[in-house]
Coordinates of C-alpha atoms in Angstrom, one line a residue:
Chain J
X309 CA 15.4 4.2 14.9
X310 CA 11.8 3.6 16.1
X311 CA 10.8 1.7 12.9
X312 CA 10.2 -1.7 14.4
X313 CA 7.9 -0.5 17.2
X314 CA 5.9 1.6 14.7
X315 CA 5.7 -1.3 12.3
X316 CA 4.4 -3.5 15.1
X317 CA 1.8 -0.8 16.0
X318 CA 0.6 -0.7 12.4
X319 CA 0.4 -4.5 12.3
X320 CA -1.4 -4.7 15.6
X321 CA -4.0 -2.2 14.5
X322 CA -4.3 -4.2 11.2
X323 CA -4.8 -7.5 13.2
X324 CA -7.5 -5.9 15.3
X325 CA -9.5 -4.9 12.2
X326 CA -8.8 -8.2 10.6
X327 CA -10.2 -10.0 13.6
X328 CA -13.4 -8.0 13.4
X329 CA -13.7 -8.8 9.7
X330 CA -13.2 -12.5 10.4
X331 CA -16.0 -12.4 13.0
X332 CA -18.3 -10.6 10.5
X333 CA -17.5 -13.1 7.8
X334 CA -18.3 -16.0 10.3
X335 CA -21.6 -14.3 11.3
X336 CA -22.6 -14.0 7.6
X337 CA -21.2 -17.4 6.6
X338 CA -18.8 -15.9 4.1
X339 CA -15.8 -17.7 2.8
X340 CA -13.1 -15.1 2.2
X341 CA -10.0 -16.1 0.1
X342 CA -7.0 -13.8 -0.2
X343 CA -5.1 -14.3 -3.5
X344 CA -1.4 -13.2 -3.4
X345 CA 1.5 -13.4 -5.9
X346 CA 4.2 -11.6 -7.8
X347 CA 3.0 -9.1 -10.4
X348 CA 1.9 -11.0 -13.5
X349 CA 1.6 -14.5 -11.9
X350 CA -2.0 -14.7 -13.1
X351 CA -4.3 -13.8 -10.1
X352 CA -6.7 -11.9 -12.4
X353 CA -6.7 -14.6 -15.0
X354 CA -7.4 -17.2 -12.3
X355 CA -10.4 -15.1 -11.1
X356 CA -11.6 -14.8 -14.6
X357 CA -11.6 -18.6 -15.0
X358 CA -13.3 -18.9 -11.6
X359 CA -16.1 -16.4 -12.1
X360 CA -16.8 -17.7 -15.6
X361 CA -17.7 -21.1 -14.2
X362 CA -20.1 -19.8 -11.5
X363 CA -23.8 -19.7 -12.2
X364 CA -25.2 -16.2 -12.1
X365 CA -27.2 -17.1 -9.0
X366 CA -24.1 -17.8 -7.0
X367 CA -23.5 -15.3 -4.3
X368 CA -19.9 -14.3 -5.2
X369 CA -18.2 -10.9 -4.7
X370 CA -14.8 -9.7 -5.7
X371 CA -12.4 -7.0 -4.3
X372 CA -9.3 -6.4 -6.4
X373 CA -6.3 -4.4 -5.2
X374 CA -3.9 -2.4 -7.3
X375 CA -1.5 0.5 -6.8
X376 CA -2.9 2.3 -9.9
X377 CA -5.5 1.7 -12.5
X378 CA -8.8 -0.2 -12.3
X379 CA -7.9 -2.5 -15.2
X380 CA -8.5 -5.6 -13.1
X381 CA -11.9 -4.6 -11.8
X382 CA -13.0 -3.8 -15.4
X383 CA -11.8 -7.3 -16.5
X384 CA -13.6 -9.0 -13.6
X385 CA -16.9 -7.0 -13.6
X386 CA -17.7 -8.5 -17.0
X387 CA -18.9 -11.6 -15.2
X388 CA -21.8 -9.8 -13.5
X389 CA -20.8 -10.3 -9.9
X390 CA -20.3 -7.4 -7.5
X391 CA -16.8 -6.2 -8.1
X392 CA -14.9 -3.3 -6.6
X393 CA -11.4 -2.0 -7.2
X394 CA -9.3 -0.9 -4.2
X395 CA -6.7 1.5 -5.5
X396 CA -4.0 1.7 -2.9
X397 CA -2.3 4.8 -4.4
X398 CA 1.3 3.6 -3.7
X399 CA 0.8 1.2 -0.9
X400 CA 2.4 -2.1 -1.7
X401 CA -0.3 -4.4 -0.1
X402 CA -3.9 -4.5 1.0
X403 CA -4.7 -3.7 4.6
X404 CA -7.7 -4.8 6.7
X405 CA -9.0 -1.3 6.9
X406 CA -9.2 -1.1 3.1
X407 CA -11.3 -4.3 3.0
X408 CA -13.5 -2.9 5.8
X409 CA -14.1 0.4 3.9
X410 CA -14.7 -1.4 0.5
X411 CA -17.4 -3.6 2.1
X412 CA -19.2 -0.7 3.8
X413 CA -21.9 -0.4 1.2
X414 CA -22.3 -4.1 0.4
X415 CA -24.9 -6.3 2.1
X416 CA -22.8 -9.1 3.6
X417 CA -26.0 -11.3 3.9
X418 CA -26.0 -11.5 0.1
X419 CA -22.4 -12.9 -0.1
X420 CA -21.2 -16.6 0.3
X421 CA -17.8 -16.2 -1.3
X422 CA -15.6 -13.1 -1.2
X423 CA -12.6 -13.3 -3.5
X424 CA -9.8 -10.8 -2.7
X425 CA -7.0 -10.2 -5.2
X426 CA -4.1 -8.6 -3.4
X427 CA -1.5 -6.2 -4.9
X428 CA 1.1 -8.0 -7.0
X429 CA 3.9 -8.4 -4.5
X430 CA 5.4 -11.6 -3.1
X431 CA 6.7 -10.0 0.1
X432 CA 4.6 -7.3 1.9
X433 CA 1.1 -8.7 1.6
X434 CA 2.2 -11.8 3.7
X435 CA 2.3 -9.6 6.8
X436 CA -1.2 -8.2 6.5
X437 CA -4.2 -10.3 7.7
X438 CA -7.4 -9.3 5.9
X439 CA -9.7 -11.6 8.0
X440 CA -9.6 -14.2 5.2
X441 CA -10.2 -17.9 5.8
X442 CA -7.0 -18.7 3.7
X443 CA -4.3 -17.0 1.7
X444 CA -3.7 -18.6 -1.7
X445 CA -0.3 -18.0 -3.3
X446 CA -0.2 -18.1 -7.1
X447 CA 3.2 -18.8 -8.7
X448 CA 3.8 -18.7 -12.4
X449 CA 6.3 -21.4 -13.6
X450 CA 8.0 -18.6 -15.6
X451 CA 9.2 -17.2 -12.3
X452 CA 11.4 -20.2 -11.4
X453 CA 11.1 -23.1 -9.0
X454 CA 13.3 -21.5 -6.3
X455 CA 10.7 -18.9 -5.3
X456 CA 9.4 -20.7 -2.2
X457 CA 12.9 -20.6 -0.6
X458 CA 13.5 -17.0 -1.6
X459 CA 10.2 -15.6 -0.4
X460 CA 9.3 -18.1 2.4
X461 CA 6.9 -15.9 4.4
X462 CA 4.3 -15.9 1.7
X463 CA 4.5 -19.7 1.2
X464 CA 4.5 -20.3 4.9
X465 CA 1.3 -18.3 5.4
X466 CA -0.6 -19.7 2.4
X467 CA -2.8 -22.7 2.6
X468 CA -2.7 -23.5 -1.1
X469 CA -0.1 -23.0 -3.8
X470 CA -1.5 -22.6 -7.3
X471 CA 1.3 -23.3 -9.8
X472 CA 0.0 -21.4 -12.8
X473 CA 1.1 -21.2 -16.5
X474 CA 2.0 -24.9 -16.7
X475 CA 1.5 -24.7 -20.5
X476 CA 4.9 -22.9 -20.4
X477 CA 6.7 -25.8 -18.8
X478 CA 8.3 -27.0 -22.1
X479 CA 9.8 -23.6 -22.6
X480 CA 11.1 -22.5 -19.2
X481 CA 13.8 -23.9 -16.9
X482 CA 11.3 -25.0 -14.1
X483 CA 11.5 -28.3 -12.2
X484 CA 8.0 -29.2 -10.9
X485 CA 9.4 -31.7 -8.3
X486 CA 11.8 -29.0 -7.0
X487 CA 9.0 -26.4 -6.7
X488 CA 6.8 -28.9 -4.8
X489 CA 9.8 -29.9 -2.5
X490 CA 10.8 -26.3 -1.8
X491 CA 7.2 -25.2 -1.0
X492 CA 6.8 -28.2 1.4
X493 CA 10.2 -27.5 3.0
X494 CA 8.9 -24.0 3.9
X495 CA 5.3 -25.2 4.7
X496 CA 5.0 -29.0 5.0
X497 CA 1.1 -28.9 5.0
X498 CA 0.7 -26.7 1.9
X499 CA -1.7 -28.0 -0.7
X500 CA -0.6 -27.7 -4.4
X501 CA -2.7 -27.4 -7.5
X502 CA -1.0 -27.1 -11.0
X503 CA -3.0 -25.4 -13.7
X504 CA -3.0 -23.2 -16.7
X505 CA -5.4 -20.3 -17.0
X506 CA -4.6 -20.1 -20.7
X507 CA -5.5 -23.7 -21.6
X508 CA -7.8 -24.5 -18.7
X509 CA -5.8 -27.5 -17.7
X510 CA -6.2 -28.1 -13.9
X511 CA -9.0 -25.5 -13.5
X512 CA -11.6 -28.2 -12.5
X513 CA -9.3 -29.2 -9.6
X514 CA -9.2 -25.6 -8.5
X515 CA -13.0 -25.3 -8.7
X516 CA -13.4 -28.5 -6.6
X517 CA -11.0 -27.0 -4.0
X518 CA -13.2 -23.9 -3.7
X519 CA -16.4 -26.0 -3.6
X520 CA -14.8 -28.2 -0.9
X521 CA -14.0 -25.2 1.2
X522 CA -17.5 -23.7 0.8
X523 CA -19.1 -27.0 1.8
X524 CA -16.8 -27.7 4.8
X525 CA -17.4 -24.2 5.9
X526 CA -21.1 -24.6 5.9
X527 CA -20.8 -27.9 7.8
X528 CA -18.6 -26.4 10.5
X529 CA -21.0 -23.5 10.8
X530 CA -23.9 -25.9 11.1
X531 CA -22.1 -27.6 13.9
X532 CA -21.6 -24.5 16.0
Chain W
X154 CA -1.5 7.7 12.5
X155 CA 2.0 9.0 12.3
X156 CA 3.0 6.5 9.5
X157 CA 3.6 9.1 6.8
X158 CA 5.9 11.3 8.8
X159 CA 8.0 8.3 9.9
X160 CA 8.1 6.9 6.3
X161 CA 9.4 10.3 5.3
X162 CA 12.0 10.3 8.0
X163 CA 13.2 6.9 6.9
X164 CA 13.3 7.9 3.3
X165 CA 15.2 11.2 4.2
X166 CA 17.8 9.3 6.1
X167 CA 18.1 6.8 3.2
X168 CA 18.5 9.8 0.8
X169 CA 21.3 11.2 2.9
X170 CA 23.3 8.0 2.9
X171 CA 22.6 7.5 -0.8
X172 CA 23.9 11.0 -1.6
X173 CA 27.1 10.1 0.3
X174 CA 27.4 6.9 -1.7
X175 CA 26.9 8.7 -4.9
X176 CA 29.7 11.1 -4.0
X177 CA 32.0 8.2 -3.2
X178 CA 31.1 6.5 -6.5
X179 CA 32.0 9.7 -8.3
X180 CA 35.3 10.1 -6.4
X181 CA 36.3 6.5 -7.4
X182 CA 34.8 6.7 -11.0
X183 CA 32.4 3.8 -10.3
X184 CA 29.4 3.2 -12.4
X185 CA 26.7 1.8 -10.1
X186 CA 23.6 0.2 -11.7
X187 CA 20.6 -0.9 -9.6
X188 CA 18.6 -3.8 -11.2
X189 CA 15.0 -4.0 -10.0
X190 CA 12.1 -6.3 -11.0
X191 CA 9.3 -8.6 -9.9
X192 CA 10.5 -12.0 -8.5
X193 CA 11.6 -14.3 -11.3
X194 CA 11.9 -11.6 -14.1
X195 CA 15.5 -12.7 -14.6
X196 CA 17.8 -10.2 -12.8
X197 CA 20.2 -13.0 -11.8
X198 CA 20.2 -14.6 -15.2
X199 CA 20.9 -11.2 -16.8
X200 CA 23.8 -10.7 -14.4
X201 CA 25.1 -14.2 -15.3
X202 CA 25.1 -13.3 -19.0
X203 CA 26.8 -10.0 -18.2
X204 CA 29.6 -11.4 -16.0
X205 CA 30.2 -14.2 -18.4
X206 CA 31.1 -11.7 -21.1
X207 CA 33.6 -9.7 -19.1
X208 CA 37.3 -10.4 -19.3
X209 CA 38.7 -11.5 -15.9
X210 CA 40.7 -8.2 -15.8
X211 CA 37.6 -6.1 -15.8
X212 CA 37.0 -4.4 -12.5
X213 CA 33.4 -5.4 -11.8
X214 CA 31.8 -6.1 -8.4
X215 CA 28.3 -7.4 -7.6
X216 CA 26.0 -7.0 -4.6
X217 CA 22.9 -9.1 -4.7
X218 CA 19.9 -8.6 -2.3
X219 CA 17.5 -11.3 -1.1
X220 CA 15.2 -11.7 1.8
X221 CA 16.5 -15.2 2.5
X222 CA 19.1 -17.5 1.0
X223 CA 22.4 -16.7 -0.7
X224 CA 21.5 -18.7 -3.8
X225 CA 22.0 -15.7 -6.1
X226 CA 25.5 -14.9 -4.7
X227 CA 26.5 -18.5 -5.2
X228 CA 25.3 -18.4 -8.8
X229 CA 27.1 -15.1 -9.5
X230 CA 30.4 -15.8 -7.6
X231 CA 31.2 -18.5 -10.1
X232 CA 32.4 -15.8 -12.6
X233 CA 35.3 -14.8 -10.4
X234 CA 34.4 -11.2 -9.7
X235 CA 33.9 -9.9 -6.1
X236 CA 30.3 -10.8 -5.1
X237 CA 28.5 -10.3 -1.9
X238 CA 25.0 -11.4 -0.8
X239 CA 22.9 -8.9 1.2
X240 CA 20.3 -10.9 3.1
X241 CA 17.6 -8.4 4.2
X242 CA 16.0 -10.8 6.7
X243 CA 12.4 -9.8 5.8
X244 CA 12.9 -6.3 4.4
X245 CA 11.3 -6.1 1.0
X246 CA 13.9 -3.8 -0.6
X247 CA 17.6 -2.8 -0.4
X248 CA 18.4 0.4 1.5
X249 CA 21.4 2.7 1.1
X250 CA 22.8 1.8 4.5
X251 CA 22.9 -1.9 3.4
X252 CA 25.0 -0.9 0.4
X253 CA 27.3 1.2 2.6
X254 CA 27.8 -1.7 5.0
X255 CA 28.4 -4.2 2.3
X256 CA 31.0 -2.0 0.7
X257 CA 32.9 -1.4 4.0
X258 CA 35.6 -4.1 3.4
X259 CA 36.0 -3.6 -0.4
X260 CA 38.6 -1.2 -1.9
X261 CA 36.5 1.1 -4.1
X262 CA 39.6 2.1 -6.0
X263 CA 39.6 -1.4 -7.5
X264 CA 36.0 -1.2 -8.9
X265 CA 34.8 0.4 -12.2
X266 CA 31.4 -1.1 -12.4
X267 CA 29.2 -2.0 -9.4
X268 CA 26.1 -4.1 -10.3
X269 CA 23.4 -4.2 -7.6
X270 CA 20.6 -6.7 -7.8
X271 CA 17.7 -5.6 -5.7
X272 CA 15.1 -7.8 -3.9
X273 CA 12.4 -9.1 -6.3
X274 CA 9.7 -6.6 -5.8
X275 CA 8.2 -4.2 -8.4
X276 CA 6.9 -1.8 -5.8
X277 CA 9.0 -0.9 -2.7
X278 CA 12.6 -0.7 -4.2
X279 CA 11.4 2.2 -6.3
X280 CA 11.4 4.5 -3.2
X281 CA 14.9 3.7 -2.1
X282 CA 17.8 5.5 -3.7
X283 CA 21.0 3.5 -3.4
X284 CA 23.3 6.1 -4.9
X285 CA 23.2 4.4 -8.2
X286 CA 23.8 6.1 -11.6
X287 CA 20.6 4.5 -12.9
X288 CA 17.9 2.0 -12.0
X289 CA 17.2 -0.7 -14.6
X290 CA 13.9 -2.4 -14.5
X291 CA 13.7 -5.9 -15.9
X292 CA 10.2 -7.2 -17.0
X293 CA 9.6 -10.7 -18.2
X294 CA 7.2 -11.0 -21.1
X295 CA 5.4 -13.7 -19.1
X296 CA 4.3 -11.0 -16.6
X297 CA 2.1 -9.3 -19.1
X298 CA 2.3 -6.0 -21.1
X299 CA 0.2 -4.0 -18.7
X300 CA 2.8 -3.9 -15.9
X301 CA 4.2 -0.4 -16.6
X302 CA 0.7 1.1 -16.1
X303 CA 0.0 -1.0 -12.9
X304 CA 3.4 -0.4 -11.3
X305 CA 4.2 3.1 -12.7
X306 CA 6.7 4.3 -10.0
X307 CA 9.3 1.7 -10.9
X308 CA 9.1 2.4 -14.7
X309 CA 9.1 6.2 -14.0
X310 CA 12.3 6.0 -12.0
X311 CA 14.2 3.6 -14.3
X312 CA 16.4 4.8 -17.1
X313 CA 16.2 1.5 -19.0
X314 CA 13.6 -1.2 -19.4
X315 CA 15.0 -4.6 -20.2
X316 CA 12.2 -6.8 -21.7
X317 CA 13.4 -10.3 -20.8
X318 CA 12.3 -13.8 -21.9
X319 CA 11.4 -12.7 -25.5
X320 CA 11.9 -16.4 -26.4
X321 CA 8.5 -16.9 -24.7
X322 CA 6.7 -14.4 -26.9
X323 CA 5.0 -17.1 -29.1
X324 CA 3.5 -18.7 -26.0
X325 CA 2.2 -15.8 -23.9
X326 CA -0.4 -13.1 -24.5
X327 CA 2.1 -10.2 -24.6
X328 CA 1.9 -7.4 -27.1
X329 CA 5.4 -5.8 -27.5
X330 CA 4.0 -2.6 -29.0
X331 CA 1.6 -2.2 -26.1
X332 CA 4.4 -2.8 -23.6
X333 CA 6.6 -0.1 -25.2
X334 CA 3.7 2.3 -25.4
X335 CA 2.7 1.8 -21.8
X336 CA 6.3 2.2 -20.6
X337 CA 6.7 5.4 -22.5
X338 CA 3.3 6.8 -21.3
X339 CA 4.7 6.5 -17.8
X340 CA 8.2 7.6 -18.7
X341 CA 8.6 9.1 -22.1
X342 CA 12.4 9.0 -22.1
X343 CA 12.8 5.4 -21.0
X344 CA 15.2 3.3 -23.1
X345 CA 14.1 -0.2 -24.0
X346 CA 16.1 -3.3 -24.8
X347 CA 14.4 -6.6 -25.7
X348 CA 16.4 -9.8 -25.0
X349 CA 16.4 -13.4 -23.8
X350 CA 18.8 -14.6 -21.2
X351 CA 18.0 -18.1 -22.2
X352 CA 18.8 -17.9 -25.9
X353 CA 21.2 -14.9 -25.7
X354 CA 19.2 -12.9 -28.3
X355 CA 19.6 -9.1 -27.6
X356 CA 22.4 -9.6 -25.1
X357 CA 25.0 -7.8 -27.3
X358 CA 22.7 -4.7 -27.3
X359 CA 22.6 -4.8 -23.5
X360 CA 26.4 -5.2 -23.4
X361 CA 26.8 -2.2 -25.7
X362 CA 24.5 -0.2 -23.4
X363 CA 26.7 -0.9 -20.4
X364 CA 29.9 -0.1 -22.4
X365 CA 28.3 3.1 -23.5
X366 CA 27.5 4.1 -20.0
X367 CA 31.0 3.2 -18.8
X368 CA 32.6 5.3 -21.6
X369 CA 30.3 8.4 -21.3
X370 CA 30.9 8.3 -17.5
X371 CA 34.7 8.4 -18.0
X372 CA 34.2 11.2 -20.5
X373 CA 32.0 13.3 -18.1
X374 CA 34.5 12.7 -15.3
X375 CA 37.4 13.8 -17.5
X376 CA 35.6 17.0 -18.2
X377 CA 35.0 17.9 -14.5

C-alpha cells in the first residue's frame, strides 16, 4: 500500500503553497485566522457576531469552506465585507491551493484581517496548513467535554479554544473544568474563551482577542 | 496529481473486503449496523441506551471506533456484551479491513446483532462500506437543521436518521420540519426517529426499529 507516501506528498505540496501564502500575508500585513470545528459547533454564527461588530471601514475579508451549498457565504455576505464561498465538492477540508485560488482576484493590499471558515470536521482540517497565523478550534458544549482527548490533533494545533453555546450549560452534561483540563493536557499553552453566539455572552472577550492579535501583529511588523 | 486514482484504488480494496464481510454476516445471520455522526452527536449515548435494554442472553456485540482513547469501549463494556475498541491512530474513519481484523478472534456464530460506532466525522465515513446492512446517521439538534444539505453524502447513504437531543429543542434554533424536509430532499426514502438519550423520549421507537430489522432479516434469510 503506497498510501502513506502519497499522503505525505500531498501534504508536502500543501505545505509549500501554505508557506507561500504565509509570506504573502506577511508582505501585506494580513492577519489570517483559520476557524475549525465539528459540523454545527457555531463557526458561522461566531463569524456573524464578529462581522456585525466591525465598522464598515474595517478591512476584513471572509473565505468560507463547505462541501456543498453556499449557505454560509450568503449568511456572511450580509455584513458588507468581501466574502467568498469555497465549495470543496466532497473534499473534507480546505487546502492551501483552494485559498490561493480564492484570493486570486482580491487585492491583498486592501485586507488587514482574513477570516477563513474551514469545512465542519474535527479531524482532517488539522493536517492542512493554510498559511494562517493561527488555527482557532470552536467546540460547542453540546458536543461533550471529552472531545479534546478524543480528537487531540485539532486541539494541539489550535492556539485558541472557543467554547461556544455556554447558554446550553444548564441543559447538557458538560463539565467546564474537565473541558479546560482535557484541552490543556493535549496542548498546555492553549488559550480558552467561553462564549455564546446566541446570547452574546463572552463575545467582547473574543473581540478583544482579535484586536490584540491585530495590534501585536502590526507591532511585530513595525519591528522588522 | 494521481490522488483520485489512488483514492479509487483504496476505495475499491475497501469495497472488496466489505463485500466479503457482508457475505460472512449473511452466512452467520448477523445484522450489522454502522452508526455515523459528527463528534458529540450522541452515538455512544445511543448505544448505552440500546445495550441497557437488551437481556443479557441477547447475542449482541459492539465495535467502537476512535482516533485516540478507549473511552467509548470502557463506557459500553459495562453492559456485559462483547465490546472492542478500534483505535484508528489518526485515520478519520473506520475501514472494512479494521472490522475484519477486530472480528478475527470473535465467534461469529455467537452474534445476532453487531453494532459498529464509527469515528465522529460527518464526511469521510460515508465513503467506506463496512459490510453493514445499514448506515444510521445520528444528528444532534444542537448542530442545526441545515446539516443534511451541507453534508449530503452521509444522509444520502444512511437508511435511518436519528435526531438526537430533542430535549434541547426549546433552547436551540432548530426547526424540526426543516430538518425532516432537508433530509428527505437529499434522500427521499430516509426513515427518521426523534429521540433524547438524556430523557429516554423516543428510545422505544428506536428499539422497535432494531427489533423490526432483526425480525425482517430472519424472515428474508428463512426465504433464501
